[in-house]
Short mmCIF file of C-alpha atoms in Angstrom, two decimals:
data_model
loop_
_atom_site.label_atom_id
_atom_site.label_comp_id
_atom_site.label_asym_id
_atom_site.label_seq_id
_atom_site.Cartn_x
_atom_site.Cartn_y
_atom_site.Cartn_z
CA UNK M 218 128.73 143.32 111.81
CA UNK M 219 130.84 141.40 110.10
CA UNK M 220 128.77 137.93 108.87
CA UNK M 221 131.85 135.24 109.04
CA UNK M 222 135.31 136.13 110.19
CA UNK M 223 138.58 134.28 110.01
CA UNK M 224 141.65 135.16 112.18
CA UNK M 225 144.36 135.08 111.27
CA UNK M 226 144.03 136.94 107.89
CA UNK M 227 147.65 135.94 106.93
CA UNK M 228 149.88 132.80 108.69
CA UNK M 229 153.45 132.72 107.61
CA UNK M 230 155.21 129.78 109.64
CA UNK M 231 157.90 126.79 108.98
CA UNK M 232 157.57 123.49 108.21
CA UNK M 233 156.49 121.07 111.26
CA UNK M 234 154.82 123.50 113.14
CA UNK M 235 151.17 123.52 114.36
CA UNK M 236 148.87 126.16 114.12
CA UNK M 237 145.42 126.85 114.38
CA UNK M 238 142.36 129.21 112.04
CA UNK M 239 139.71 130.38 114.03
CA UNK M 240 135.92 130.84 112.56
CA UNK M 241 133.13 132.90 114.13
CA UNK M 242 130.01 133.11 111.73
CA UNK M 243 127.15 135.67 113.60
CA UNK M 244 124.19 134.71 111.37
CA UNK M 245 122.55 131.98 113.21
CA UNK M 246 123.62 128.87 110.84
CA UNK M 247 123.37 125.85 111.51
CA UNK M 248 126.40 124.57 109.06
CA UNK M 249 129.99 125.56 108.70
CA UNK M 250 132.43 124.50 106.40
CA UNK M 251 136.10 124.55 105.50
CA UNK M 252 137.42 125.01 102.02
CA UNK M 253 141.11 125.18 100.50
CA UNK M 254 141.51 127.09 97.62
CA UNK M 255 145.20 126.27 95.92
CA UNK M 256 147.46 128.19 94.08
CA UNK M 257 145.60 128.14 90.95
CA UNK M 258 142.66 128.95 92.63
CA UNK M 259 140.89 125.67 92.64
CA UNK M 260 138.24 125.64 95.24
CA UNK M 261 137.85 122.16 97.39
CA UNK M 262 135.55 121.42 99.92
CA UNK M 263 137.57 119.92 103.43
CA UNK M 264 134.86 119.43 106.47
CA UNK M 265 131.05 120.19 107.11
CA UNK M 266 129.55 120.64 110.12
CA UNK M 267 126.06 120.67 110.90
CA UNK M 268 125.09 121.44 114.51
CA UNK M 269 128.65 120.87 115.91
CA UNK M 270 128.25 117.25 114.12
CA UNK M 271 130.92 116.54 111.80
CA UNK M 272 128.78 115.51 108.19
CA UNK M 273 131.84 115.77 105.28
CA UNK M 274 135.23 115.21 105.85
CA UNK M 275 136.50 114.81 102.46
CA UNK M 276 139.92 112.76 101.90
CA UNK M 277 141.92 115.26 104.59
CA UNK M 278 145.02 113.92 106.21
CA UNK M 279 144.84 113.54 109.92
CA UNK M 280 147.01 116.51 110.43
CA UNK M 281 143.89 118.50 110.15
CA UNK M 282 141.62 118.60 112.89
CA UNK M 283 138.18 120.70 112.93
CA UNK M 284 136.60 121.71 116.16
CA UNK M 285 133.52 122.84 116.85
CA UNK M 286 133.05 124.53 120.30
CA UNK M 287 129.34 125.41 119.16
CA UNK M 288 127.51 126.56 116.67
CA UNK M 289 128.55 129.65 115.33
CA UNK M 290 133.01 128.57 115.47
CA UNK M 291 134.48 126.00 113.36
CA UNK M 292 138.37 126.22 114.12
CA UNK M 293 140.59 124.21 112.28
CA UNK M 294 144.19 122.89 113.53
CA UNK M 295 147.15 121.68 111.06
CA UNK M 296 149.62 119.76 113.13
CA UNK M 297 152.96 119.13 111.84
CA UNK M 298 152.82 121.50 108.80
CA UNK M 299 154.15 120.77 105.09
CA UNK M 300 154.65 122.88 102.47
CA UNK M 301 151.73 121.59 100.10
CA UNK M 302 149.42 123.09 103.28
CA UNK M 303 150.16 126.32 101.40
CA UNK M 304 147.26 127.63 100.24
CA UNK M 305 144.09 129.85 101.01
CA UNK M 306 141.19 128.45 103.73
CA UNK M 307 137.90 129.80 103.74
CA UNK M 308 135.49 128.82 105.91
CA UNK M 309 132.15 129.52 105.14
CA UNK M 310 128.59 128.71 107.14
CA UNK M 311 124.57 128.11 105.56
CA UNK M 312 121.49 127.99 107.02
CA UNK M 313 120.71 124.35 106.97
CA UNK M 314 121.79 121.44 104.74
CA UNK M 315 119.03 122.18 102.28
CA UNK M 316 120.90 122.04 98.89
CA UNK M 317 119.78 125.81 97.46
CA UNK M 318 121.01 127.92 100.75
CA UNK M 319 123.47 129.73 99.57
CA UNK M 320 127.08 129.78 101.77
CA UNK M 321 128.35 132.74 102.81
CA UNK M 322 132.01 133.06 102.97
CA UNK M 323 135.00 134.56 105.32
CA UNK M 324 137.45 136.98 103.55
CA UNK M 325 140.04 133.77 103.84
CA UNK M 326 143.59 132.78 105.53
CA UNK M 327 146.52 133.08 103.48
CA UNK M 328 148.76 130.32 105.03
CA UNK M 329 152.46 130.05 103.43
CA UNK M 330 154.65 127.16 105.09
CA UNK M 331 158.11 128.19 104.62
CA UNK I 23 130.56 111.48 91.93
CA UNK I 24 129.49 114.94 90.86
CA UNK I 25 131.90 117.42 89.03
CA UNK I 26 131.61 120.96 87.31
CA UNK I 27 133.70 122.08 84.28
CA UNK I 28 133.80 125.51 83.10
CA UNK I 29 135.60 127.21 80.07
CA UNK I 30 139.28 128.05 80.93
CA UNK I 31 140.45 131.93 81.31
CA UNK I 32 141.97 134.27 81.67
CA UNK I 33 139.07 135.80 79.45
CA UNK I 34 140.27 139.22 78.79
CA UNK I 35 137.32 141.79 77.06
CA UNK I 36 136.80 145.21 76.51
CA UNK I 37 134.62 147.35 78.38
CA UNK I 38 130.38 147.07 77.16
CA UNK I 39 132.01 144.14 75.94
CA UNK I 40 129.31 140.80 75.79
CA UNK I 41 130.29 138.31 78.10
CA UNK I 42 129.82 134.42 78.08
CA UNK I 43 131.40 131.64 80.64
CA UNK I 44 130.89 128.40 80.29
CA UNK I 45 130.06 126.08 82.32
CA UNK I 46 128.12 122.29 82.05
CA UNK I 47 128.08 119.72 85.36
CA UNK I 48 127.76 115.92 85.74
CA UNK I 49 125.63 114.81 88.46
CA UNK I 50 122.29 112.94 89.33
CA UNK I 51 119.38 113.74 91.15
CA UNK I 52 118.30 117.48 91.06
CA UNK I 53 121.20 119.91 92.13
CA UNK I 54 121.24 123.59 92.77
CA UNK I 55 123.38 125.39 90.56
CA UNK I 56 125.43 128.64 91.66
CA UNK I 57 127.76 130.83 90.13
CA UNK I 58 130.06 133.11 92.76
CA UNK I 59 132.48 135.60 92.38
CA UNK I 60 135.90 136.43 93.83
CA UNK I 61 136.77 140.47 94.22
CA UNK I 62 141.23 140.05 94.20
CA UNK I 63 142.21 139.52 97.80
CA UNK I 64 138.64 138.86 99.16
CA UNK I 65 136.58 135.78 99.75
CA UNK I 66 133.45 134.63 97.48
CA UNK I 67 130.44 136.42 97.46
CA UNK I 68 126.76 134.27 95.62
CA UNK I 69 126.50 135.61 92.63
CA UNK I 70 122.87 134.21 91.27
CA UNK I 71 121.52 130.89 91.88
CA UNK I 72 119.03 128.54 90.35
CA UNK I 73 117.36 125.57 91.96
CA UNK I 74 115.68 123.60 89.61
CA UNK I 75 115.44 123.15 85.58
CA UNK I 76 114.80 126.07 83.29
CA UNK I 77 115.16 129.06 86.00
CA UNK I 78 117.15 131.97 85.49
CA UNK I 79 119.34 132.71 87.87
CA UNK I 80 120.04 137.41 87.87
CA UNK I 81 121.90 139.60 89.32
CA UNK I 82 123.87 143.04 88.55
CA UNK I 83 123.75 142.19 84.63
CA UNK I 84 124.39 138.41 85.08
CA UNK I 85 122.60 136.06 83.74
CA UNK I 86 122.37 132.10 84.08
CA UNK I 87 119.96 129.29 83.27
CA UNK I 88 119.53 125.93 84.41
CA UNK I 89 119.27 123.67 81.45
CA UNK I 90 118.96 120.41 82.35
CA UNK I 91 118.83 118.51 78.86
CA UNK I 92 122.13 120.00 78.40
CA UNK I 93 123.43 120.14 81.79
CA UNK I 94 124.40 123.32 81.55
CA UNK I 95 124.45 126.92 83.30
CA UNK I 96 126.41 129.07 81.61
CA UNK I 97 126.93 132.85 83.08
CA UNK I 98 126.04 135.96 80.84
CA UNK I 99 126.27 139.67 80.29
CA UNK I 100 125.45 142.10 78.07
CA UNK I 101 127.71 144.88 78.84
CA UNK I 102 130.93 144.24 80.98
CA UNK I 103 132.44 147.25 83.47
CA UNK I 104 135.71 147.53 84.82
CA UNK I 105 134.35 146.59 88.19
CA UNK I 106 133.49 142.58 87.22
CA UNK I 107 136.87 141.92 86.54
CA UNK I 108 137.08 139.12 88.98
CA UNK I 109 137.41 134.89 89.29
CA UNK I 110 133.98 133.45 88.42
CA UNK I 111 133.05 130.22 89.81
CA UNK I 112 130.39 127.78 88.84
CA UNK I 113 128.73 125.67 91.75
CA UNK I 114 127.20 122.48 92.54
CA UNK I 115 125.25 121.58 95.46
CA UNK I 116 122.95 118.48 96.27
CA UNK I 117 123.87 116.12 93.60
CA UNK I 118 124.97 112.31 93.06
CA UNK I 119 125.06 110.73 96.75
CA UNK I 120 122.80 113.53 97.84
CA UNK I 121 125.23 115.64 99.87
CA UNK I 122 124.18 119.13 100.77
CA UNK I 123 126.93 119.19 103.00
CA UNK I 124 129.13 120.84 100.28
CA UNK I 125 129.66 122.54 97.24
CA UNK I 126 131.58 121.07 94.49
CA UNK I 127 132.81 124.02 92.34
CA UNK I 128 134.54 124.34 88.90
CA UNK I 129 138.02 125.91 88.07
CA UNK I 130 137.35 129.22 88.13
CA UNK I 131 137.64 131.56 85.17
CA UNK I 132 139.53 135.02 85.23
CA UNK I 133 137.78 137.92 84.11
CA UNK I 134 140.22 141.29 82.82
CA UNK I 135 137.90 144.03 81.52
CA UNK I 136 139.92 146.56 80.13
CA UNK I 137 139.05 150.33 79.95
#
């Protein structure tokens, strides 16, 4: 009964390579989000999505492509990975875009670019 | 555009120690001001929240209020356990340029309670 999964939990991969984070949230929200969270733990919001509509997509190279299949996924795919991609991505989802719903987050991806 | 600045860590205390973390935002307009925490190795979990000037924000001990002439929300406790040692972060949402697409956090502040 988990509320928002991620797979995969951890991503190891080289440099130039494409890969993809899935995100399923089961709590009937209308908005999903991805954040990165760097190595010092600095928390920075990437893309918004309200209703499969992309709303936010703050200042994130083209490499980076959200999809949203429907409501409750909000995948994101890094093509041609670099080494700053290192970092953790949470995605997390809210009711509606009213600014007091709280978000409620995955348990993150750990992705190291080697 | 809005931002959120909160008092550098690590903050190390004893346990039934008092707790205080900073934390004062720049925005317009009326945000909604959280404070979440981060267990090691999990994701972030809504600590308390407050919505509008002069409510306190509660939860398990914490304590925050929204003060608006100072712009300020900074996170309390009277008696710190082993278990809160954690990252706190302070939150933003719905300020300057009215996006409540996202939530603009600060740095994040690591909490050590020691036995």
């Amino acid at each position: 009964d988990t509320a928002v999964s991620q797979t995969p939990k951890y991503l190891v991969t080289q440099m130039g390579n494409d890969k993809s984070i899935k995100c399923e949230q089961n709590l009937g929200h209308d908005t999903m989000y991805w954040y990165k969270q760097d190595s010092k733990k600095f928390l920075k919001i990437m893309f918004s999505y309200n209703n499969k509509e992309l709303i936010i997509n703050e200042t994130v190279p083209n490499r980076f492509s959200p999809k949203s299949p429907d409501k409750a996924h909000l995948n994101l795919h890094i093509n041609s990975l670099e080494l700053g991609d290192s970092a953790v991505y949470f995605c997390a989802s809210s009711p509606d875009r009213v600014n007091h719903n709280e978000q409620f987050f995955g348990p993150g991806t750990r992705l190291t670019v080697l | 555009g809005d931002s959120v600045t909160q008092m550098e860590g690590p903050v190390t205390l004893s346990e039934e120690a008092f707790l205080t973390i900073n934390c004062t935002y720049t925005a317009t307009g009326y945000p909604s001001l959280f404070w979440y925490v981060q267990y090691p190795g999990e994701g972030l979990q809504l600590l308390l929240k407050a919505t509008k000037a002069d409510d306190k924000g509660s939860n398990k001990g914490f304590e925050a209020t929204y003060r608006k002439e100072t712009t300020s929300f900074h996170l309390e406790k009277g008696s710190v356990q082993v278990s809160d040692s954690a990252v706190y972060f302070c939150a933003l949402s719905g300020g300057s340029g009215g996006s409540n697409y996202k939530l603009t956090f600060g740095k994040g502040t690591l909490l050590t309670v020691n036995p």
